[in-house]
Short mmCIF file of C-alpha atoms in Angstrom, two decimals:
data_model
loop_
_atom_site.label_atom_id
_atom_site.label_comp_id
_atom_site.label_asym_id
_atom_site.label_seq_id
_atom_site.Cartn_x
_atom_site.Cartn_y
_atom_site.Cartn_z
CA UNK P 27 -142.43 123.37 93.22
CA UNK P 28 -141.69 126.07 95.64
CA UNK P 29 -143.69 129.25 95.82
CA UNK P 30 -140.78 131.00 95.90
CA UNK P 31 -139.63 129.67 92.75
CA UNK P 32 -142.85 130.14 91.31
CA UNK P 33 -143.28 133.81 91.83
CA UNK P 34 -139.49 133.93 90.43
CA UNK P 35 -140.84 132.49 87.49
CA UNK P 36 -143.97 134.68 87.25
CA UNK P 37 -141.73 138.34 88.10
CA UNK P 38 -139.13 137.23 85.27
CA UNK P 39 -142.02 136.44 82.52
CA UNK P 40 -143.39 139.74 83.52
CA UNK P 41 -139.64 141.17 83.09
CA UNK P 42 -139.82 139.79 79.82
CA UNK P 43 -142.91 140.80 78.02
CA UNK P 44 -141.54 144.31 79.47
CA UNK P 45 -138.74 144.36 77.71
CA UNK P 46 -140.10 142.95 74.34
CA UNK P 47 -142.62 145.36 74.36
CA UNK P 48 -140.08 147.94 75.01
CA UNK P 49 -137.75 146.37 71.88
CA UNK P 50 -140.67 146.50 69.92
CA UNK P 51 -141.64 150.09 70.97
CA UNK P 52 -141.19 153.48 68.87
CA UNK P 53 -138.20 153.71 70.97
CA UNK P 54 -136.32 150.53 69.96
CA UNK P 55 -133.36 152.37 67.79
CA UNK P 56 -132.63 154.80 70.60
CA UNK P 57 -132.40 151.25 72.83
CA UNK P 58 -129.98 150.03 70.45
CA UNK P 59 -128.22 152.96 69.93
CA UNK P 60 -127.82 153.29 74.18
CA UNK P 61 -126.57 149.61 74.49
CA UNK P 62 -124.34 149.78 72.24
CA UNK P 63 -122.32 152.43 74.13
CA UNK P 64 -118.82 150.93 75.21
CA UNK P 65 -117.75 150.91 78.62
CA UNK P 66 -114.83 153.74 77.37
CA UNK P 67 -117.65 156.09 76.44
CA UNK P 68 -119.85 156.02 79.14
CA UNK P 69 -116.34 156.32 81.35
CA UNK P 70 -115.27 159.61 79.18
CA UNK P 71 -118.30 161.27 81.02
CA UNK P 72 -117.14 160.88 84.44
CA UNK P 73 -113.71 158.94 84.75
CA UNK P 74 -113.15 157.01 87.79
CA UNK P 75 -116.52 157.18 89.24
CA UNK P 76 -120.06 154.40 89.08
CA UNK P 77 -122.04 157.24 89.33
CA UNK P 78 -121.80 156.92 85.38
CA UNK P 79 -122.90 153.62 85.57
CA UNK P 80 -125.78 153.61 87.99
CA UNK P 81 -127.22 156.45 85.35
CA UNK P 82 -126.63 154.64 82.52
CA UNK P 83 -128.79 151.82 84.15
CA UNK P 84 -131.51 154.24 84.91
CA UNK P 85 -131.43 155.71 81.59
CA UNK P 86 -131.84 152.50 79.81
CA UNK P 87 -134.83 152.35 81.90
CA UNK P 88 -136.41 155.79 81.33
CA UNK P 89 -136.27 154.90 77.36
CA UNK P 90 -137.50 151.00 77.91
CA UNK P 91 -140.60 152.49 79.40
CA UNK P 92 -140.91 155.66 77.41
CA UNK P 93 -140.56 152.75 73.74
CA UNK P 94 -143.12 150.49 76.33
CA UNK P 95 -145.76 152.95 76.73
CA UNK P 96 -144.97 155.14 73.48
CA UNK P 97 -145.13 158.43 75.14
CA UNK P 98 -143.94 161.87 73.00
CA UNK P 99 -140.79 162.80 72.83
CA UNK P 100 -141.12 165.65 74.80
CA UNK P 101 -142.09 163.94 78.13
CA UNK P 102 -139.08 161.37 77.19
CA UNK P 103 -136.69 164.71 76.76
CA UNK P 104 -138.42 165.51 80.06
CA UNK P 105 -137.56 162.37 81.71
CA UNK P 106 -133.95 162.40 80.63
CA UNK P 107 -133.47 166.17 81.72
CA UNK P 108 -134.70 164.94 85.46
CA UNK P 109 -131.74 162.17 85.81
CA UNK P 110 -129.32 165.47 85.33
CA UNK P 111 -126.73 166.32 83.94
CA UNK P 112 -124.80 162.98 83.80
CA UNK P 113 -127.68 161.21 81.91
CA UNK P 114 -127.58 164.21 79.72
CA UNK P 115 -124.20 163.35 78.43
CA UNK P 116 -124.37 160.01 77.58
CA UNK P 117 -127.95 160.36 76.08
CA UNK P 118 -126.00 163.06 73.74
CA UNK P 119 -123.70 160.13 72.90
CA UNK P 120 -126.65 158.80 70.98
CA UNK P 121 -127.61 160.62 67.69
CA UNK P 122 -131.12 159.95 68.00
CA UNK P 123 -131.63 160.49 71.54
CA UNK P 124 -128.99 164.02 71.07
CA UNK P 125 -131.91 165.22 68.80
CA UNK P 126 -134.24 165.45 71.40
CA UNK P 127 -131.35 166.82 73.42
CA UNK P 128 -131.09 170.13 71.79
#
């Protein structure tokens, strides 16, 4: 086996005990909540434009790590607050994660 394949293996196993820790972190509702946006209501924020999109991803990974490494709400508040304005929006699209919001 290649080594190349081999450290794909080994970075996607590593991916993957991330993200189940970050399912299984105090997080996890807000997770579900924030994937199960549609397409239409991240798009209502800013029509016509992937800046939605690329803050969406980043979102998604602000609260993955904040459920991974179960820091307070206030530094996750914090975190979302730094992405701007945009990442503002949608997290306001998610009742738990509009809580922290206001």
């Amino acid at each position: 086996m290649s080594t190349e394949i081999e450290e794909f293996r080994a970075a996607l196993r590593e991916s993957l005990k991330r993200n189940r820790e970050a399912f299984e972190g105090i997080y996890k509702k807000e997770l579900d909540e924030l994937l199960g946006l549609s397409r239409e209501q991240i798009n209502a924020i800013t029509p016509h434009d992937l800046t939605d999109l690329e803050v969406y991803d980043k979102l998604i990974s602000v609260v993955k790590e904040a459920s991974r490494k179960n820091i307070k709400q206030a530094q996750l508040k914090a975190q979302i607050e730094e992405l701007g304005n945009i990442a503002i929006e949608i997290a306001k699209r998610v009742p738990s994660l509009a809580a922290l919001i206001v």
